[in-house]
Short mmCIF file of C-alpha atoms and ligand atoms in Angstrom, two decimals:
data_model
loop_
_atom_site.label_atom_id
_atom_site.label_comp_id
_atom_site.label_asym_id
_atom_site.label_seq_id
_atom_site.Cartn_x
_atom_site.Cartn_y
_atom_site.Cartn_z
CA UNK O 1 -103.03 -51.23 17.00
CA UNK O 2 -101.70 -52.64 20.82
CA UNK O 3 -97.83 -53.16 20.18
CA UNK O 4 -97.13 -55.95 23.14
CA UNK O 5 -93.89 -56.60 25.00
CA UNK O 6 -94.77 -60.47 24.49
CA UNK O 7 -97.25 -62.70 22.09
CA UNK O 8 -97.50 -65.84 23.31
CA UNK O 9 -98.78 -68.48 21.08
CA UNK O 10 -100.17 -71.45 22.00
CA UNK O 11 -102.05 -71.87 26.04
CA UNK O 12 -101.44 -75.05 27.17
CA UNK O 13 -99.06 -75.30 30.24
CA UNK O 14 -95.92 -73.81 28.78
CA UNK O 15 -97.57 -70.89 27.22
CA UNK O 16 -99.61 -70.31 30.26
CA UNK O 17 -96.70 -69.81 32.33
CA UNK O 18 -94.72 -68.09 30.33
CA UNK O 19 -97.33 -65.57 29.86
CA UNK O 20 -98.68 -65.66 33.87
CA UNK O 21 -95.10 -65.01 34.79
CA UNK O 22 -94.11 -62.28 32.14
CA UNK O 23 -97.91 -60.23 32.94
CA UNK O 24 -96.57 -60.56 36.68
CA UNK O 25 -93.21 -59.42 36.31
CA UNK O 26 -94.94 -56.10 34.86
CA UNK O 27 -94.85 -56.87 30.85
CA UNK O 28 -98.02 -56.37 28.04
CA UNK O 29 -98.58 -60.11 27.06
CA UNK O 30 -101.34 -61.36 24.90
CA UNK O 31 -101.97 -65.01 24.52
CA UNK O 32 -103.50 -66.67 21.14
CA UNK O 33 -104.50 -70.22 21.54
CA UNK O 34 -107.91 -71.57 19.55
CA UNK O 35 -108.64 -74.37 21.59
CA UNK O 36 -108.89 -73.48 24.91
CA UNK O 37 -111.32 -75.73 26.20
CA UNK O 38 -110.01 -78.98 24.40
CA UNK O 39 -111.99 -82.46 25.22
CA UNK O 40 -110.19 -85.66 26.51
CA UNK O 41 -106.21 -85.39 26.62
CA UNK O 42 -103.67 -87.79 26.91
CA UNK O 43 -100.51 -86.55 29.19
CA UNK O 44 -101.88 -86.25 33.02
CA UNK O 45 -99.12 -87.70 35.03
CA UNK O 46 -97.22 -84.60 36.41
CA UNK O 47 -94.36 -85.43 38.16
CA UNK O 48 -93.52 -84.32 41.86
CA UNK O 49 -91.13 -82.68 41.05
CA UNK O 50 -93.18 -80.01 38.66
CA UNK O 51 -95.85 -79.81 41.21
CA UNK O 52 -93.07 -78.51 43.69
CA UNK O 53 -92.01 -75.83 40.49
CA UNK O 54 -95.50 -74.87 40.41
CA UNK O 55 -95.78 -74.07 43.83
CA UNK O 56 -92.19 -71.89 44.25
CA UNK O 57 -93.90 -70.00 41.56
CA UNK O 58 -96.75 -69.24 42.88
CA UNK O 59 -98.84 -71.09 40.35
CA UNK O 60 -101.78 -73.61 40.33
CA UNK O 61 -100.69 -76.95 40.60
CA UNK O 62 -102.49 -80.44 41.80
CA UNK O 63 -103.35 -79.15 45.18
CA UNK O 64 -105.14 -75.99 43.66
CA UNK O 65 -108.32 -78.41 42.98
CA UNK O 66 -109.26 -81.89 44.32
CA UNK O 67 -109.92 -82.90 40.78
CA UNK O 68 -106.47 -83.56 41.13
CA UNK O 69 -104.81 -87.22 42.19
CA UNK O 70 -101.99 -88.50 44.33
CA UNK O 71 -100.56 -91.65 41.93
CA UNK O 72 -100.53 -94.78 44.35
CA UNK O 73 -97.07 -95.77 42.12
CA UNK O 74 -96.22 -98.02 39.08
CA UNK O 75 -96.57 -101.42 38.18
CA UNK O 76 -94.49 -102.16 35.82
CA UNK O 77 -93.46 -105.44 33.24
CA UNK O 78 -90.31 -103.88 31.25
CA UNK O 79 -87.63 -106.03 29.99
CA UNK O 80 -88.93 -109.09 31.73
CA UNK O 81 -88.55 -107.75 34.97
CA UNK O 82 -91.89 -107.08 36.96
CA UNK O 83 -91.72 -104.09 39.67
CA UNK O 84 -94.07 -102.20 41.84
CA UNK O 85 -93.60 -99.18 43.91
CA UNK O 86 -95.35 -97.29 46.75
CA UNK O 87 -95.24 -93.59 46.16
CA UNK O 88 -95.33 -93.21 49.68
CA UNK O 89 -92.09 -94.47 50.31
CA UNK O 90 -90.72 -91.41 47.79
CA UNK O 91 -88.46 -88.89 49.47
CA UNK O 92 -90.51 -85.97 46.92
CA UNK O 93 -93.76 -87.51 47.60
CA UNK O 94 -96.24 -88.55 44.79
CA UNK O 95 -96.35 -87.93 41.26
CA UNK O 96 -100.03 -86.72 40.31
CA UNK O 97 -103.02 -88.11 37.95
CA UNK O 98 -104.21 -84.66 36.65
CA UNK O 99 -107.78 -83.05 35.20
CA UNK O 100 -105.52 -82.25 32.64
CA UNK O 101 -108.47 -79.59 31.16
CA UNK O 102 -108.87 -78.10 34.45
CA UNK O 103 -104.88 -78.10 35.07
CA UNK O 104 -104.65 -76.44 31.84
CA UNK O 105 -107.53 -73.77 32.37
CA UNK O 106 -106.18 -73.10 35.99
CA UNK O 107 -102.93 -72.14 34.38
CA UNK O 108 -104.89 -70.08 31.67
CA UNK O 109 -106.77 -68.30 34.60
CA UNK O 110 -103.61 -67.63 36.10
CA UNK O 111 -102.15 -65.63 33.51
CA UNK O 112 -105.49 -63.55 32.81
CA UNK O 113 -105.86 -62.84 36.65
CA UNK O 114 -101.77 -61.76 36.34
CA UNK O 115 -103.17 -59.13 33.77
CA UNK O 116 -101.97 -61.15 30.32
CA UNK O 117 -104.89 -60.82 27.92
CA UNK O 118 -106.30 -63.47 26.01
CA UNK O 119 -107.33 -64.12 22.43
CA UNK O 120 -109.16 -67.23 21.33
CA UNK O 121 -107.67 -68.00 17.36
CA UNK O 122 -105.52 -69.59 15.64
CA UNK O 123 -101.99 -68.31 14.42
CA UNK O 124 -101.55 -68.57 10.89
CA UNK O 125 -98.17 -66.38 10.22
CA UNK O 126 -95.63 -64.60 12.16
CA UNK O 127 -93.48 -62.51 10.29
CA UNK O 128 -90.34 -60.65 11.53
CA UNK O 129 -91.18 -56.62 11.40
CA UNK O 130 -88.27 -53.66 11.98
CA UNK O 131 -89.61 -53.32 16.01
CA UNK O 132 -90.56 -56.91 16.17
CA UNK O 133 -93.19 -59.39 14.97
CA UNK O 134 -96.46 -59.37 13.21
CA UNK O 135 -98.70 -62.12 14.15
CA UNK O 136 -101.99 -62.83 11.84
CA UNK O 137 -104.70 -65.00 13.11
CA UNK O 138 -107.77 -66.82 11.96
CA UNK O 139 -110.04 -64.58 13.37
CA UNK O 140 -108.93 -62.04 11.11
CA UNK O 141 -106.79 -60.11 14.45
CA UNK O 142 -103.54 -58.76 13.59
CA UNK O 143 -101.19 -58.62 16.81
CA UNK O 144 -97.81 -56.62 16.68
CA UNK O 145 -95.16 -57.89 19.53
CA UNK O 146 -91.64 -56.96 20.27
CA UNK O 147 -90.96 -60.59 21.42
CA UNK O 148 -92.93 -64.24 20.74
CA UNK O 149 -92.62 -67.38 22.56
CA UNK O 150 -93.49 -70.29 20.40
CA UNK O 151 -95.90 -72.62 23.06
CA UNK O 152 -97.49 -74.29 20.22
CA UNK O 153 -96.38 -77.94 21.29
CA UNK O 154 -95.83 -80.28 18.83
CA UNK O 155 -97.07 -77.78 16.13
CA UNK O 156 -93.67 -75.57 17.11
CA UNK O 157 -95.43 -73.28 14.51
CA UNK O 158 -92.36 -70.67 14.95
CA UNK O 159 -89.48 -73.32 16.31
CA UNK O 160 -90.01 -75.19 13.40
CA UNK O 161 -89.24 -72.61 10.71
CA UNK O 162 -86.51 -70.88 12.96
CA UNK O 163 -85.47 -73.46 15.07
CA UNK O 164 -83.34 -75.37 12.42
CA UNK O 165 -83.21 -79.05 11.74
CA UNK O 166 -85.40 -81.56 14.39
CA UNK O 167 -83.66 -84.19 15.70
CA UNK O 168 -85.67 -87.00 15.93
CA UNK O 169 -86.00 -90.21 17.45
CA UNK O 170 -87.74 -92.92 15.25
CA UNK O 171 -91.28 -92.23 14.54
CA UNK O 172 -93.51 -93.29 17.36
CA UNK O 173 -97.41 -93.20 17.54
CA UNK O 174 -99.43 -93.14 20.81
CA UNK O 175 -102.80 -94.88 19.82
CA UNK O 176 -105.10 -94.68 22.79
CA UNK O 177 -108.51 -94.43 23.83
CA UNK O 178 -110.95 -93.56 27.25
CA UNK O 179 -113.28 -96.18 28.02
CA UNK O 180 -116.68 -95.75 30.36
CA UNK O 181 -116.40 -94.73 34.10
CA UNK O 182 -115.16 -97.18 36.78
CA UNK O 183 -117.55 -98.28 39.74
CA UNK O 184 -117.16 -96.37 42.91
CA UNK O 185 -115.22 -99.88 44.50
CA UNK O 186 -111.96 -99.51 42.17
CA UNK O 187 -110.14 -96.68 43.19
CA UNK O 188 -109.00 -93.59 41.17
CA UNK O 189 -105.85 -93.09 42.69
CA UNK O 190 -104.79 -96.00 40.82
CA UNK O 191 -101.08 -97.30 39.89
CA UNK O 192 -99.70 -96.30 36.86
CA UNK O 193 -99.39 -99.00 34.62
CA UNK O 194 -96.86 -99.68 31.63
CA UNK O 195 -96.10 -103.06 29.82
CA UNK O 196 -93.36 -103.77 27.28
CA UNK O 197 -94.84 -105.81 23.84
CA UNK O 198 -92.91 -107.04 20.80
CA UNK O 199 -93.93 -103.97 18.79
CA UNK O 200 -94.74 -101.61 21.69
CA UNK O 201 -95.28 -100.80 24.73
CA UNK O 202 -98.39 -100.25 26.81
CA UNK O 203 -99.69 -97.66 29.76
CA UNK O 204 -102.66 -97.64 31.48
CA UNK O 205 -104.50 -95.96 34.03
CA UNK O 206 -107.74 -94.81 35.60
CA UNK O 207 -108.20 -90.96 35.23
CA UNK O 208 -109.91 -88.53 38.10
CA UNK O 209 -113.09 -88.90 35.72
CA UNK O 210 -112.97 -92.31 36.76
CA UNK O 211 -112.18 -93.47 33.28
CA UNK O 212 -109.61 -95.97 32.21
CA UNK O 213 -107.47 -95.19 29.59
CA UNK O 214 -104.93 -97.13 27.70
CA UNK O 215 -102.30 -95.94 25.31
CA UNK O 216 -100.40 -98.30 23.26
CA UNK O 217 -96.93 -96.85 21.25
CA UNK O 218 -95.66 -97.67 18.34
CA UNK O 219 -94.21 -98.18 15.29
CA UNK O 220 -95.96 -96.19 12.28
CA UNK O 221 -96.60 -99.36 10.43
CA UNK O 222 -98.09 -100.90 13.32
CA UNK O 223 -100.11 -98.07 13.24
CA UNK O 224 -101.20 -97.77 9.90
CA UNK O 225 -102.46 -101.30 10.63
CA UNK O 226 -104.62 -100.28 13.88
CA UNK O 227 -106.18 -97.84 11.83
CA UNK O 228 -107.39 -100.23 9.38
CA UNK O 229 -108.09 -103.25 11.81
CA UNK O 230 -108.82 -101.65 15.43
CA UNK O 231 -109.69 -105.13 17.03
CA UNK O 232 -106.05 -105.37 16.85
CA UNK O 233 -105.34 -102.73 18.96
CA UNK O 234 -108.13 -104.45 21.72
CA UNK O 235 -105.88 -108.16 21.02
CA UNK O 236 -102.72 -106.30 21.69
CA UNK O 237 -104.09 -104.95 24.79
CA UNK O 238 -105.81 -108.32 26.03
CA UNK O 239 -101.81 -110.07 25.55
CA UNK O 240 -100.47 -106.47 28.18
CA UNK O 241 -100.48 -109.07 31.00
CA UNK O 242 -99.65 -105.19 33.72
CA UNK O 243 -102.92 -104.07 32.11
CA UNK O 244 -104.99 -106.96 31.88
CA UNK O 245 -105.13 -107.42 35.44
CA UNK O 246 -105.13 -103.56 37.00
CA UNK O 247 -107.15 -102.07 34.33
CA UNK O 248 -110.87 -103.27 33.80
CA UNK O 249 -110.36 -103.27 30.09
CA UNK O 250 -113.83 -104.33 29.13
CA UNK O 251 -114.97 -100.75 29.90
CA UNK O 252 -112.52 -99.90 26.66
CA UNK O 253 -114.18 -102.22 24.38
CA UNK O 254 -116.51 -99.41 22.55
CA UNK O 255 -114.08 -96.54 22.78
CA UNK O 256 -113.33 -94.99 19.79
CA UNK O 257 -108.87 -94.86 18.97
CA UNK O 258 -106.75 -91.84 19.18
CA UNK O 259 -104.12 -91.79 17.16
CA UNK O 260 -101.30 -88.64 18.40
CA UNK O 261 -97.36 -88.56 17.68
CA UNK O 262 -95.30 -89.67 20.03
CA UNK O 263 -92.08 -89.15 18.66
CA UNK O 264 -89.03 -87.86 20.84
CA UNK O 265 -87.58 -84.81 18.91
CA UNK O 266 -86.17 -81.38 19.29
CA UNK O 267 -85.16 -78.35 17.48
CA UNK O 268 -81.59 -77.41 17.14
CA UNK O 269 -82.10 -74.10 18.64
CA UNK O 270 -85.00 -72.91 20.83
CA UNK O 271 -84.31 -69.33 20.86
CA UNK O 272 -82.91 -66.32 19.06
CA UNK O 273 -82.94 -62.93 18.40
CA UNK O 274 -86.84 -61.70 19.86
CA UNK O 275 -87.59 -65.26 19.81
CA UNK O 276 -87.54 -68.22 21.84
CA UNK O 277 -89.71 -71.68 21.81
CA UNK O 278 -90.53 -74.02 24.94
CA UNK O 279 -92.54 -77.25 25.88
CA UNK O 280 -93.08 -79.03 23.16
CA UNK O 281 -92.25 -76.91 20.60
CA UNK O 282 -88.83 -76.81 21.85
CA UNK O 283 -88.35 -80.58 23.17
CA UNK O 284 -91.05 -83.30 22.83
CA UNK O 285 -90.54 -86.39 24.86
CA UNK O 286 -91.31 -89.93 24.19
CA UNK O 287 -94.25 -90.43 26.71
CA UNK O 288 -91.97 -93.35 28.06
CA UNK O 289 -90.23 -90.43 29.76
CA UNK O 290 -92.92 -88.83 31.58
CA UNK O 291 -91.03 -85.97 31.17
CA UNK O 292 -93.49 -83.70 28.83
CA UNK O 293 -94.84 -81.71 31.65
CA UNK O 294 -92.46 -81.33 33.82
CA UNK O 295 -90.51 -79.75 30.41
CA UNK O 296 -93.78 -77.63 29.92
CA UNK O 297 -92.75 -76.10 33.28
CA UNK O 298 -89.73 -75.83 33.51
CA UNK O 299 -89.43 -74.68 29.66
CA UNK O 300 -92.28 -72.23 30.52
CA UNK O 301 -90.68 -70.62 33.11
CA UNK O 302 -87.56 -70.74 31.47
CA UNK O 303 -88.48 -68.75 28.57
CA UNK O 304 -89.94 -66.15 30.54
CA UNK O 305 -86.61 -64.93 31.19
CA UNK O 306 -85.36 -65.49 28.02
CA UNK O 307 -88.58 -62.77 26.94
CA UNK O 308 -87.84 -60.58 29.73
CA UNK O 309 -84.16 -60.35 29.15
CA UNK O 310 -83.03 -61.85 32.34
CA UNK O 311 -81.17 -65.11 30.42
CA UNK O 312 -79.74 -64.94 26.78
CA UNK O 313 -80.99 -67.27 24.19
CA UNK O 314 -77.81 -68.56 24.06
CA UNK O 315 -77.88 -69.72 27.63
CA UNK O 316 -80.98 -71.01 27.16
CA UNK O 317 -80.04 -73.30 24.39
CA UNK O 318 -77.09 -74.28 26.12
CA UNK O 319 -79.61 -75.66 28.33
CA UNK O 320 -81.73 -77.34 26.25
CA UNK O 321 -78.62 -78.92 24.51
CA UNK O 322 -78.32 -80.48 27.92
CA UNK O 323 -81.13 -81.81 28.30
CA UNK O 324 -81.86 -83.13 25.00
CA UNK O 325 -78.53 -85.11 25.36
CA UNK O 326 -79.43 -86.57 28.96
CA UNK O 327 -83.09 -87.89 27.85
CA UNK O 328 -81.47 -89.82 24.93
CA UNK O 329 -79.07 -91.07 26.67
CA UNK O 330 -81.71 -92.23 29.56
CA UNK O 331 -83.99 -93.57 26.50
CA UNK O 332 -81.56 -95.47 24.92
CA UNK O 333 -80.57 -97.01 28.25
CA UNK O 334 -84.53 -98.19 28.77
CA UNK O 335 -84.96 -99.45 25.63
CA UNK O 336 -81.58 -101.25 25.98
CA UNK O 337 -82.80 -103.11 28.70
CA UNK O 338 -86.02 -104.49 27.14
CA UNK O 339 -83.82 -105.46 24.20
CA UNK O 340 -81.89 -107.78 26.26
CA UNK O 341 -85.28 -109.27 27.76
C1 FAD G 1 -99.44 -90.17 24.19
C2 FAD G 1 -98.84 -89.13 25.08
C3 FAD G 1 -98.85 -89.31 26.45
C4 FAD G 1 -98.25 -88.37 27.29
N1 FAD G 1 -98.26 -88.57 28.64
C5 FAD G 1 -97.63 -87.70 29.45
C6 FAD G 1 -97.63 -87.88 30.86
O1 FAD G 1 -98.24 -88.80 31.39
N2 FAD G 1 -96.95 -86.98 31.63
C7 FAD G 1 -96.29 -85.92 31.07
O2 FAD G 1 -95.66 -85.15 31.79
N3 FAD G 1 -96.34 -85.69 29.73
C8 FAD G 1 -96.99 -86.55 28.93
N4 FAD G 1 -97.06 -86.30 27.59
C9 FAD G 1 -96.49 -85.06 27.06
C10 FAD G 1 -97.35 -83.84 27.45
O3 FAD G 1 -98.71 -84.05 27.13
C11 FAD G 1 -96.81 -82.62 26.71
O4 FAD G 1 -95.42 -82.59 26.88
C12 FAD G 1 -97.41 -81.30 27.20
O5 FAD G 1 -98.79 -81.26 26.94
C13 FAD G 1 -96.70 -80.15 26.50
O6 FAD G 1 -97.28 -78.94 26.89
P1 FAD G 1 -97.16 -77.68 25.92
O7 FAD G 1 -97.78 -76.54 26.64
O8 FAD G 1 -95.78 -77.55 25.41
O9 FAD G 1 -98.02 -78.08 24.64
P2 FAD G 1 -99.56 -78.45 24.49
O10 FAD G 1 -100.13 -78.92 25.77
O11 FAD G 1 -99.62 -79.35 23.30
O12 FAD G 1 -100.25 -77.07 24.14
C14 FAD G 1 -100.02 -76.42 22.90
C15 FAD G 1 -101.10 -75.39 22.69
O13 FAD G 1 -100.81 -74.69 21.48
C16 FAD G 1 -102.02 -74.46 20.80
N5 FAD G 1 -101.72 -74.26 19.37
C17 FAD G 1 -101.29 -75.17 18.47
N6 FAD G 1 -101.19 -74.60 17.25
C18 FAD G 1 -101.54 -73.29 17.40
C19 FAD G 1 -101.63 -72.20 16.50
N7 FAD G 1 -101.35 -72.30 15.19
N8 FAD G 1 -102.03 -71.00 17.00
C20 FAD G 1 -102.30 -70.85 18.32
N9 FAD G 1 -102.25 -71.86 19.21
C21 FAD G 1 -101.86 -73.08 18.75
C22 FAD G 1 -102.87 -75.71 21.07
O14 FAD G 1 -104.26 -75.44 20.90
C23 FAD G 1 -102.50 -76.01 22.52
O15 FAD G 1 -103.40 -75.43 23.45
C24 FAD G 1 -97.65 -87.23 26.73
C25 FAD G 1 -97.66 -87.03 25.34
C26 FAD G 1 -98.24 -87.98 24.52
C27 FAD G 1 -98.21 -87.75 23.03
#
């Protein structure tokens, strides 16, 4: 049996780099994901700032395809304030609408063409061995590793066994849908849009497919009641006076509700001995943030050199510690202000 330097499990963004940047820097990696080609996803604003990370690293970011779109800016309603901004007036230049399968796949590619090799299944255990981890799938594979980075996202399949107590926020679900293409007149380099509500807040947006989509989070009881009563959800969205006007909503009214987690939480500790966790499974951001992929990247890269040796896991926590601590103190200052509205 192939004994790997590095399992990486899980290939959406994080795991992707991780894995493109250990197979470059000379090490075996394998990477186990099940779902490679996954259908609509929510989570396609990439910041500029992660774009420009991409590119120092040499890896495919929005300007690799021109699936990809520069964001025209936000229009925002929050705390009874109403804003709008030009992206073009922003010293780092544009935050991006991505093909968020194609982003994802380009990053996949990337790791493959960097000599990582892929296998498509699902991890079911990972157990701790004397020279370093066993990792058993669904398709019946057995993979042996010295080291494993945990890229599972919200699943944190590893983080959350050895990663000690999440801290969470308060439960938030995203419930969101992708209505039918746009005409060719309304452009698809729209404005981001986000709206504050009583028991929620709204975003909205047109996608590079042309579709609109529109993502409403909150409370778990309010969801539990969207579930049973989805012409609720379409009232809500009707009253999202940001949306209502930008977005042409009526091309929503057949789509069929997503309901995903959207709660802010961490683990405790994102690495150890042989082990360390990133993107998601390590810190999960309130979409509010728009901070998820930028974390992906970062995080990715990041625990490359924890894998390689290059930073301890110590260090890295250190890290994350930080930036745990700065995101709920930004969050709390946001949601501060819409109290006072
Ligand atoms: C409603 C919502 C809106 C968002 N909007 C934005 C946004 O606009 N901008 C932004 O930056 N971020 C956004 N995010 C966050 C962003 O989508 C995530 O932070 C990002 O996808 C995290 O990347 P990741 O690689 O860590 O995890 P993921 O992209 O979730 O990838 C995890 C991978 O692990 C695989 N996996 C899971 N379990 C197993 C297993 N047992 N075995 C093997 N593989 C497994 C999955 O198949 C998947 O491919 C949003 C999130 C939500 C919930």
């Amino acid at each position: 049996m192939t004994q790997y330097d590095v399992a990486v499990l899980g290939a959406g963004p994080a795991g992707a780099i991780a894995a493109a940047l250990l197979a470059r820097a000379g090490h075996s990696v394998v990477f186990v994901d099940p779902d490679p080609r996954q259908g609509d996803r929510i989570g396609e604003t990439l910041p500029a700032f992660a774009a420009d990370l991409l590119e120092r690293h040499a890896l495919p970011g929005p300007l690799s395809s021109d699936a990809h779109l520069p964001i025209r800016g936000v229009v925002s309603d929050w705390g009874g304030m109403r804003t709008q901004d030009d992206a073009l007036m922003r010293p780092g230049g544009p935050d991006w609408r991505l093909d968020r399968g194609l982003f994802d796949a380009s990053l996949r590619a990337a790791a493959t063409d960097a000599g990582a090799s892929s296998v498509i299944a699902k991890v079911n255990a990972v157990t701790r061995k004397p020279d370093g981890w066993c990792i058993a799938t669904d398709a019946g594979v057995c993979l042996r590793a010295r080291r494993v980075v945990d890229a599972t996202g919200r699943r944190g399949i590893l983080s959350r066994s050895l990663g000690g107590a999440r801290r969470q926020q308060s439960r938030q679900v995203a419930i969101w849908a992708v209505g039918d293409p746009v005409g060719t007149k309304i452009a698809a380099t729209s404005r981001t849009l986000i709206q504050d509500g009583v028991d929620g807040w709204w975003y909205g947006a047109i996608l590079p497919s042309r579709r609109p989509v529109a993502a409403f989070h909150t409370t778990t009881g309010q969801a539990t009641q969207m579930r049973r009563d989805p012409a609720e959800w379409h009232r809500s969205l009707a009253k999202a006076a940001v949306l209502a006007e930008h977005l042409p909503t009526a091309l929503l009214s057949g789509a069929e509700l997503k309901f995903t987690d959207a709660t802010g939480e961490a683990c405790t500790k994102a690495a150890g001995d042989g082990w360390v966790a990133c993107g998601d499974a390590a810190i999960a951001f309130d979409p509010l943030a728009s901070q998820g992929l930028l974390n992906a990247v970062r995080t990715g890269i990041a625990a490359a050199d924890v894998a390689a040796g290059r930073v301890t896991p110590a260090q890295y926590c250190a890290e994350m510690d930080r930036v745990w601590d700065h995101y709920v103190r930004h969050h709390a200052s946001l949601m501060a202000r819409r109290a006072l509205a």
